[in-house]
Amino acid sequence: MKLAEDHPVSDGATAGMEARRSTILGARVKAYRSARRLTLRQLGDMVGTTASFLSQLERGLSGANTSTLMLIANALGISVADLFDETEVSPHSVLTRAERPALPVSEGYRKTLISRRPIQSVEIYSGEFAVGGSTGDLPYTHGDSHEIFIVLRGRLQLTLGSESFLLGEGDSIEYATSTPHKTVNVGDTPAEVLWIIAPPTSGAVDLDQYVARTSLASRPVQADSGSLEEE
């Protein structure tokens, strides 16, 4: 008995698979973009491409190279694999602690972005302080919005203008972002805080400084650690 030989996929079948791949990709990009409440122009600005190109991509009329797909996925807060997954896209997704976009560690201090772009009604940040870590040598201001400062763990000194306050776990304080402020970890263990700001004061240039992390690239400060490390 002669066994049937394997036949190569025809050009027509290959074209059909590529068309289906482009359709899935485009639909996924559009679904995630809509879930993030991003316009084509906003996503294009984040990725460094045009709204016209993204529109064609979403309609399955054009493809994108790997580097562009990585930029799109990063802007949407997902993985490249998610762009080709055929399961339904939910408007709700979990942002794990390890995946929060972060500023580089400085002064024994790491700041991460919790609220998702585009920032509209409110912005929320988390700060992790090594022992002695601070937000910098000098107090700073940003806009004239309402800010709530909440201590999740540790003991910190918050300077507001000419006043200083000691806050412990569970304590909070409110102030105008136009008031010069500075935070220092004065305890003997790492500390963690939240900043909640409304309306937002950060623009696109500010937010672009926050780089997406992965669970392998970075990790939160451990309670028994006295310093922050950039991994």
PDB file of C-alpha atoms in Angstrom:
ATOM      1  CA  MET A   1       0.000   0.000   0.000  1.00  0.00           C
ATOM      2  CA  LYS A   2       1.359   3.349  -0.960  1.00  0.00           C
ATOM      3  CA  LEU A   3       1.205   5.994   1.745  1.00  0.00           C
ATOM      4  CA  ALA A   4      -0.104   9.393   0.769  1.00  0.00           C
ATOM      5  CA  GLU A   5       2.623  11.975   0.641  1.00  0.00           C
ATOM      6  CA  ASP A   6       2.411  15.288   2.498  1.00  0.00           C
ATOM      7  CA  HIS A   7       1.545  18.140   0.205  1.00  0.00           C
ATOM      8  CA  PRO A   8       2.894  21.637   0.712  1.00  0.00           C
ATOM      9  CA  VAL A   9       0.380  24.324   1.543  1.00  0.00           C
ATOM     10  CA  SER A  10      -0.736  26.052  -1.647  1.00  0.00           C
ATOM     11  CA  ASP A  11      -0.120  29.735  -2.255  1.00  0.00           C
ATOM     12  CA  GLY A  12      -3.859  30.298  -1.983  1.00  0.00           C
ATOM     13  CA  ALA A  13      -4.012  28.616   1.421  1.00  0.00           C
ATOM     14  CA  THR A  14      -1.006  30.605   2.620  1.00  0.00           C
ATOM     15  CA  ALA A  15      -2.626  33.839   1.489  1.00  0.00           C
ATOM     16  CA  GLY A  16      -5.824  32.801   3.265  1.00  0.00           C
ATOM     17  CA  MET A  17      -3.975  32.157   6.527  1.00  0.00           C
ATOM     18  CA  GLU A  18      -2.161  35.490   6.275  1.00  0.00           C
ATOM     19  CA  ALA A  19      -5.455  37.277   5.635  1.00  0.00           C
ATOM     20  CA  ARG A  20      -7.026  35.610   8.674  1.00  0.00           C
ATOM     21  CA  ARG A  21      -3.977  36.507  10.764  1.00  0.00           C
ATOM     22  CA  SER A  22      -4.245  40.159   9.684  1.00  0.00           C
ATOM     23  CA  THR A  23      -7.975  40.201  10.436  1.00  0.00           C
ATOM     24  CA  ILE A  24      -7.461  38.789  13.944  1.00  0.00           C
ATOM     25  CA  LEU A  25      -4.582  41.171  14.614  1.00  0.00           C
ATOM     26  CA  GLY A  26      -6.549  44.196  13.469  1.00  0.00           C
ATOM     27  CA  ALA A  27      -9.624  43.267  15.477  1.00  0.00           C
ATOM     28  CA  ARG A  28      -7.543  42.681  18.607  1.00  0.00           C
ATOM     29  CA  VAL A  29      -5.715  45.997  18.316  1.00  0.00           C
ATOM     30  CA  LYS A  30      -9.032  47.828  17.900  1.00  0.00           C
ATOM     31  CA  ALA A  31     -10.668  45.973  20.798  1.00  0.00           C
ATOM     32  CA  TYR A  32      -7.810  46.680  23.195  1.00  0.00           C
ATOM     33  CA  ARG A  33      -7.533  50.283  22.019  1.00  0.00           C
ATOM     34  CA  SER A  34     -11.255  50.811  22.602  1.00  0.00           C
ATOM     35  CA  ALA A  35     -11.050  49.126  26.005  1.00  0.00           C
ATOM     36  CA  ARG A  36      -8.261  51.553  26.952  1.00  0.00           C
ATOM     37  CA  ARG A  37     -10.355  54.476  25.607  1.00  0.00           C
ATOM     38  CA  LEU A  38      -7.560  55.503  23.268  1.00  0.00           C
ATOM     39  CA  THR A  39      -8.157  57.251  19.955  1.00  0.00           C
ATOM     40  CA  LEU A  40      -6.196  56.207  16.880  1.00  0.00           C
ATOM     41  CA  ARG A  41      -4.201  59.415  17.155  1.00  0.00           C
ATOM     42  CA  GLN A  42      -3.418  58.871  20.846  1.00  0.00           C
ATOM     43  CA  LEU A  43      -2.193  55.330  20.220  1.00  0.00           C
ATOM     44  CA  GLY A  44      -0.241  56.523  17.193  1.00  0.00           C
ATOM     45  CA  ASP A  45       1.502  59.180  19.290  1.00  0.00           C
ATOM     46  CA  MET A  46       2.412  56.574  21.913  1.00  0.00           C
ATOM     47  CA  VAL A  47       3.764  54.151  19.312  1.00  0.00           C
ATOM     48  CA  GLY A  48       5.371  56.700  16.994  1.00  0.00           C
ATOM     49  CA  THR A  49       3.204  56.005  13.968  1.00  0.00           C
ATOM     50  CA  THR A  50       0.179  57.567  12.274  1.00  0.00           C
ATOM     51  CA  ALA A  51      -3.538  57.211  12.899  1.00  0.00           C
ATOM     52  CA  SER A  52      -3.909  56.314   9.202  1.00  0.00           C
ATOM     53  CA  PHE A  53      -1.508  53.374   9.516  1.00  0.00           C
ATOM     54  CA  LEU A  54      -3.275  52.097  12.640  1.00  0.00           C
ATOM     55  CA  SER A  55      -6.657  52.421  10.937  1.00  0.00           C
ATOM     56  CA  GLN A  56      -5.439  50.237   8.066  1.00  0.00           C
ATOM     57  CA  LEU A  57      -3.951  47.777  10.537  1.00  0.00           C
ATOM     58  CA  GLU A  58      -7.226  47.512  12.455  1.00  0.00           C
ATOM     59  CA  ARG A  59      -9.140  46.874   9.213  1.00  0.00           C
ATOM     60  CA  GLY A  60      -6.731  44.116   8.238  1.00  0.00           C
ATOM     61  CA  LEU A  61      -5.505  46.060   5.219  1.00  0.00           C
ATOM     62  CA  SER A  62      -1.871  46.187   6.306  1.00  0.00           C
ATOM     63  CA  GLY A  63       0.530  44.327   8.548  1.00  0.00           C
ATOM     64  CA  ALA A  64       3.182  45.473  10.987  1.00  0.00           C
ATOM     65  CA  ASN A  65       6.711  44.352  11.720  1.00  0.00           C
ATOM     66  CA  THR A  66       7.685  42.804  15.031  1.00  0.00           C
ATOM     67  CA  SER A  67       9.161  45.980  16.505  1.00  0.00           C
ATOM     68  CA  THR A  68       5.978  47.938  15.753  1.00  0.00           C
ATOM     69  CA  LEU A  69       3.818  45.191  17.249  1.00  0.00           C
ATOM     70  CA  MET A  70       5.944  45.274  20.387  1.00  0.00           C
ATOM     71  CA  LEU A  71       5.444  49.040  20.663  1.00  0.00           C
ATOM     72  CA  ILE A  72       1.688  48.671  20.153  1.00  0.00           C
ATOM     73  CA  ALA A  73       1.443  45.881  22.729  1.00  0.00           C
ATOM     74  CA  ASN A  74       3.513  47.883  25.216  1.00  0.00           C
ATOM     75  CA  ALA A  75       1.299  50.960  24.746  1.00  0.00           C
ATOM     76  CA  LEU A  76      -1.808  48.834  25.294  1.00  0.00           C
ATOM     77  CA  GLY A  77      -0.336  47.119  28.349  1.00  0.00           C
ATOM     78  CA  ILE A  78      -0.454  43.615  26.859  1.00  0.00           C
ATOM     79  CA  SER A  79       1.900  41.091  25.275  1.00  0.00           C
ATOM     80  CA  VAL A  80       2.406  40.559  21.545  1.00  0.00           C
ATOM     81  CA  ALA A  81       0.866  37.104  21.976  1.00  0.00           C
ATOM     82  CA  ASP A  82      -2.329  38.760  23.209  1.00  0.00           C
ATOM     83  CA  LEU A  83      -2.660  40.444  19.824  1.00  0.00           C
ATOM     84  CA  PHE A  84      -3.144  37.066  18.147  1.00  0.00           C
ATOM     85  CA  ASP A  85      -5.227  35.330  20.808  1.00  0.00           C
ATOM     86  CA  GLU A  86      -8.731  34.572  19.505  1.00  0.00           C
ATOM     87  CA  THR A  87     -10.483  34.754  22.878  1.00  0.00           C
ATOM     88  CA  GLU A  88     -12.815  37.668  23.543  1.00  0.00           C
ATOM     89  CA  VAL A  89     -11.193  40.898  24.655  1.00  0.00           C
ATOM     90  CA  SER A  90     -12.515  42.172  27.981  1.00  0.00           C
ATOM     91  CA  PRO A  91     -12.632  45.924  28.743  1.00  0.00           C
ATOM     92  CA  HIS A  92     -11.240  44.988  32.160  1.00  0.00           C
ATOM     93  CA  SER A  93      -7.761  43.624  32.661  1.00  0.00           C
ATOM     94  CA  VAL A  94      -5.489  43.099  35.632  1.00  0.00           C
ATOM     95  CA  LEU A  95      -2.351  45.211  35.905  1.00  0.00           C
ATOM     96  CA  THR A  96      -0.043  43.174  38.109  1.00  0.00           C
ATOM     97  CA  ARG A  97       2.267  44.895  40.537  1.00  0.00           C
ATOM     98  CA  ALA A  98       5.313  43.684  38.609  1.00  0.00           C
ATOM     99  CA  GLU A  99       3.974  45.070  35.313  1.00  0.00           C
ATOM    100  CA  ARG A 100       3.328  48.643  36.475  1.00  0.00           C
ATOM    101  CA  PRO A 101       5.179  51.162  34.266  1.00  0.00           C
ATOM    102  CA  ALA A 102       7.979  52.637  36.374  1.00  0.00           C
ATOM    103  CA  LEU A 103      10.497  55.432  36.553  1.00  0.00           C
ATOM    104  CA  PRO A 104      14.150  54.427  36.980  1.00  0.00           C
ATOM    105  CA  VAL A 105      15.140  53.996  40.621  1.00  0.00           C
ATOM    106  CA  SER A 106      16.722  57.135  42.119  1.00  0.00           C
ATOM    107  CA  GLU A 107      17.486  58.384  45.623  1.00  0.00           C
ATOM    108  CA  GLY A 108      16.422  54.978  46.989  1.00  0.00           C
ATOM    109  CA  TYR A 109      12.987  55.594  45.540  1.00  0.00           C
ATOM    110  CA  ARG A 110      10.851  53.965  42.840  1.00  0.00           C
ATOM    111  CA  LYS A 111       7.634  55.448  41.458  1.00  0.00           C
ATOM    112  CA  THR A 112       5.183  53.398  39.399  1.00  0.00           C
ATOM    113  CA  LEU A 113       2.074  54.329  37.439  1.00  0.00           C
ATOM    114  CA  ILE A 114      -1.121  52.508  38.443  1.00  0.00           C
ATOM    115  CA  SER A 115      -3.773  54.366  36.444  1.00  0.00           C
ATOM    116  CA  ARG A 116      -3.896  53.403  32.772  1.00  0.00           C
ATOM    117  CA  ARG A 117      -3.228  55.739  29.887  1.00  0.00           C
ATOM    118  CA  PRO A 118      -4.815  57.890  28.662  1.00  0.00           C
ATOM    119  CA  ILE A 119      -5.011  59.590  32.055  1.00  0.00           C
ATOM    120  CA  GLN A 120      -8.410  61.313  32.155  1.00  0.00           C
ATOM    121  CA  SER A 121     -10.203  62.022  35.449  1.00  0.00           C
ATOM    122  CA  VAL A 122      -7.680  60.810  38.009  1.00  0.00           C
ATOM    123  CA  GLU A 123      -4.088  59.585  38.164  1.00  0.00           C
ATOM    124  CA  ILE A 124      -2.723  57.166  40.742  1.00  0.00           C
ATOM    125  CA  TYR A 125       0.906  56.384  41.507  1.00  0.00           C
ATOM    126  CA  SER A 126       2.685  54.066  43.912  1.00  0.00           C
ATOM    127  CA  GLY A 127       5.974  54.949  45.551  1.00  0.00           C
ATOM    128  CA  GLU A 128       8.457  52.572  47.177  1.00  0.00           C
ATOM    129  CA  PHE A 129      11.149  54.011  49.437  1.00  0.00           C
ATOM    130  CA  ALA A 130      14.271  52.313  50.729  1.00  0.00           C
ATOM    131  CA  VAL A 131      15.403  53.336  54.213  1.00  0.00           C
ATOM    132  CA  GLY A 132      16.467  56.980  53.888  1.00  0.00           C
ATOM    133  CA  GLY A 133      15.060  57.187  50.356  1.00  0.00           C
ATOM    134  CA  SER A 134      13.325  60.366  49.229  1.00  0.00           C
ATOM    135  CA  THR A 135      11.593  62.035  46.301  1.00  0.00           C
ATOM    136  CA  GLY A 136      14.682  64.228  45.887  1.00  0.00           C
ATOM    137  CA  ASP A 137      16.736  66.918  47.555  1.00  0.00           C
ATOM    138  CA  LEU A 138      14.220  69.697  46.910  1.00  0.00           C
ATOM    139  CA  PRO A 139      10.428  69.944  47.268  1.00  0.00           C
ATOM    140  CA  TYR A 140       8.533  69.982  43.958  1.00  0.00           C
ATOM    141  CA  THR A 141       5.169  71.109  42.577  1.00  0.00           C
ATOM    142  CA  HIS A 142       3.017  69.999  39.643  1.00  0.00           C
ATOM    143  CA  GLY A 143      -0.049  71.911  38.506  1.00  0.00           C
ATOM    144  CA  ASP A 144      -2.767  72.986  40.948  1.00  0.00           C
ATOM    145  CA  SER A 145      -4.828  69.854  41.568  1.00  0.00           C
ATOM    146  CA  HIS A 146      -6.063  67.953  44.622  1.00  0.00           C
ATOM    147  CA  GLU A 147      -3.635  65.286  45.866  1.00  0.00           C
ATOM    148  CA  ILE A 148      -4.176  62.570  48.466  1.00  0.00           C
ATOM    149  CA  PHE A 149      -1.066  60.973  49.990  1.00  0.00           C
ATOM    150  CA  ILE A 150      -1.627  57.572  51.677  1.00  0.00           C
ATOM    151  CA  VAL A 151       0.974  55.517  53.564  1.00  0.00           C
ATOM    152  CA  LEU A 152       0.558  51.792  52.956  1.00  0.00           C
ATOM    153  CA  ARG A 153       3.524  50.733  55.100  1.00  0.00           C
ATOM    154  CA  GLY A 154       6.504  52.292  56.819  1.00  0.00           C
ATOM    155  CA  ARG A 155       7.074  55.690  58.431  1.00  0.00           C
ATOM    156  CA  LEU A 156       7.611  58.795  56.350  1.00  0.00           C
ATOM    157  CA  GLN A 157       8.096  62.511  56.715  1.00  0.00           C
ATOM    158  CA  LEU A 158       6.114  64.676  54.310  1.00  0.00           C
ATOM    159  CA  THR A 159       7.130  68.303  53.935  1.00  0.00           C
ATOM    160  CA  LEU A 160       4.416  70.682  52.723  1.00  0.00           C
ATOM    161  CA  GLY A 161       5.670  74.202  52.290  1.00  0.00           C
ATOM    162  CA  SER A 162       7.044  75.238  55.687  1.00  0.00           C
ATOM    163  CA  GLU A 163       5.297  72.387  57.543  1.00  0.00           C
ATOM    164  CA  SER A 164       6.442  68.800  58.173  1.00  0.00           C
ATOM    165  CA  PHE A 165       4.285  65.795  59.037  1.00  0.00           C
ATOM    166  CA  LEU A 166       5.146  62.284  60.234  1.00  0.00           C
ATOM    167  CA  LEU A 167       2.874  59.615  58.801  1.00  0.00           C
ATOM    168  CA  GLY A 168       2.667  55.918  59.599  1.00  0.00           C
ATOM    169  CA  GLU A 169       0.863  52.948  58.103  1.00  0.00           C
ATOM    170  CA  GLY A 170      -2.720  53.821  57.197  1.00  0.00           C
ATOM    171  CA  ASP A 171      -2.251  57.589  57.626  1.00  0.00           C
ATOM    172  CA  SER A 172      -3.196  60.014  54.854  1.00  0.00           C
ATOM    173  CA  ILE A 173      -3.100  63.738  54.134  1.00  0.00           C
ATOM    174  CA  GLU A 174      -4.517  65.985  51.400  1.00  0.00           C
ATOM    175  CA  TYR A 175      -3.030  69.098  49.799  1.00  0.00           C
ATOM    176  CA  ALA A 176      -2.803  71.125  46.607  1.00  0.00           C
ATOM    177  CA  THR A 177      -0.177  69.948  44.117  1.00  0.00           C
ATOM    178  CA  SER A 178       0.918  73.590  43.831  1.00  0.00           C
ATOM    179  CA  THR A 179       2.248  73.349  47.409  1.00  0.00           C
ATOM    180  CA  PRO A 180       5.970  72.445  47.377  1.00  0.00           C
ATOM    181  CA  HIS A 181       6.223  68.905  48.767  1.00  0.00           C
ATOM    182  CA  LYS A 182       8.861  66.305  49.483  1.00  0.00           C
ATOM    183  CA  THR A 183       8.754  62.798  50.995  1.00  0.00           C
ATOM    184  CA  VAL A 184      11.497  61.011  52.977  1.00  0.00           C
ATOM    185  CA  ASN A 185      11.481  57.541  54.527  1.00  0.00           C
ATOM    186  CA  VAL A 186      12.527  58.236  58.134  1.00  0.00           C
ATOM    187  CA  GLY A 187      11.741  54.731  59.380  1.00  0.00           C
ATOM    188  CA  ASP A 188      14.020  51.718  59.680  1.00  0.00           C
ATOM    189  CA  THR A 189      12.140  49.584  57.112  1.00  0.00           C
ATOM    190  CA  PRO A 190      11.176  50.138  53.446  1.00  0.00           C
ATOM    191  CA  ALA A 191       8.011  52.171  52.963  1.00  0.00           C
ATOM    192  CA  GLU A 192       5.251  52.277  50.372  1.00  0.00           C
ATOM    193  CA  VAL A 193       2.767  55.038  49.546  1.00  0.00           C
ATOM    194  CA  LEU A 194       0.017  55.996  47.104  1.00  0.00           C
ATOM    195  CA  TRP A 195      -0.558  59.344  45.420  1.00  0.00           C
ATOM    196  CA  ILE A 196      -4.054  60.017  44.071  1.00  0.00           C
ATOM    197  CA  ILE A 197      -4.362  63.194  41.994  1.00  0.00           C
ATOM    198  CA  ALA A 198      -7.454  64.790  40.455  1.00  0.00           C
ATOM    199  CA  PRO A 199      -7.613  66.256  37.940  1.00  0.00           C
ATOM    200  CA  PRO A 200      -4.418  64.801  36.442  1.00  0.00           C
ATOM    201  CA  THR A 201      -1.331  66.990  36.176  1.00  0.00           C
ATOM    202  CA  SER A 202       0.894  64.721  34.042  1.00  0.00           C
ATOM    203  CA  GLY A 203       1.132  65.231  30.294  1.00  0.00           C
ATOM    204  CA  ALA A 204       2.272  62.791  27.619  1.00  0.00           C
ATOM    205  CA  VAL A 205       5.934  63.796  28.020  1.00  0.00           C
ATOM    206  CA  ASP A 206       5.771  63.017  31.756  1.00  0.00           C
ATOM    207  CA  LEU A 207       4.013  59.697  31.219  1.00  0.00           C
ATOM    208  CA  ASP A 208       6.463  58.638  28.506  1.00  0.00           C
ATOM    209  CA  GLN A 209       9.142  58.420  31.207  1.00  0.00           C
ATOM    210  CA  TYR A 210       7.321  55.462  32.759  1.00  0.00           C
ATOM    211  CA  VAL A 211       8.626  52.273  31.173  1.00  0.00           C
ATOM    212  CA  ALA A 212       6.622  49.062  31.251  1.00  0.00           C
ATOM    213  CA  ARG A 213       8.122  46.340  33.443  1.00  0.00           C
ATOM    214  CA  THR A 214       7.737  42.566  33.458  1.00  0.00           C
ATOM    215  CA  SER A 215       7.758  40.229  36.429  1.00  0.00           C
ATOM    216  CA  LEU A 216      11.228  39.085  35.399  1.00  0.00           C
ATOM    217  CA  ALA A 217      12.626  42.557  34.870  1.00  0.00           C
ATOM    218  CA  SER A 218      11.689  44.084  38.189  1.00  0.00           C
ATOM    219  CA  ARG A 219      10.090  43.280  41.494  1.00  0.00           C
ATOM    220  CA  PRO A 220       8.689  45.238  44.428  1.00  0.00           C
ATOM    221  CA  VAL A 221      10.797  46.034  47.465  1.00  0.00           C
ATOM    222  CA  GLN A 222      10.682  43.278  50.065  1.00  0.00           C
ATOM    223  CA  ALA A 223       9.751  44.121  53.650  1.00  0.00           C
ATOM    224  CA  ASP A 224      13.078  42.853  54.930  1.00  0.00           C
ATOM    225  CA  SER A 225      15.131  44.805  52.407  1.00  0.00           C
ATOM    226  CA  GLY A 226      16.647  48.165  53.152  1.00  0.00           C
ATOM    227  CA  SER A 227      17.393  49.201  49.591  1.00  0.00           C
ATOM    228  CA  LEU A 228      15.940  49.304  46.093  1.00  0.00           C
ATOM    229  CA  GLU A 229      17.593  47.536  43.189  1.00  0.00           C
ATOM    230  CA  GLU A 230      17.033  48.060  39.488  1.00  0.00           C
ATOM    231  CA  GLU A 231      16.976  44.586  37.988  1.00  0.00           C
TER     232      GLU A 231
END
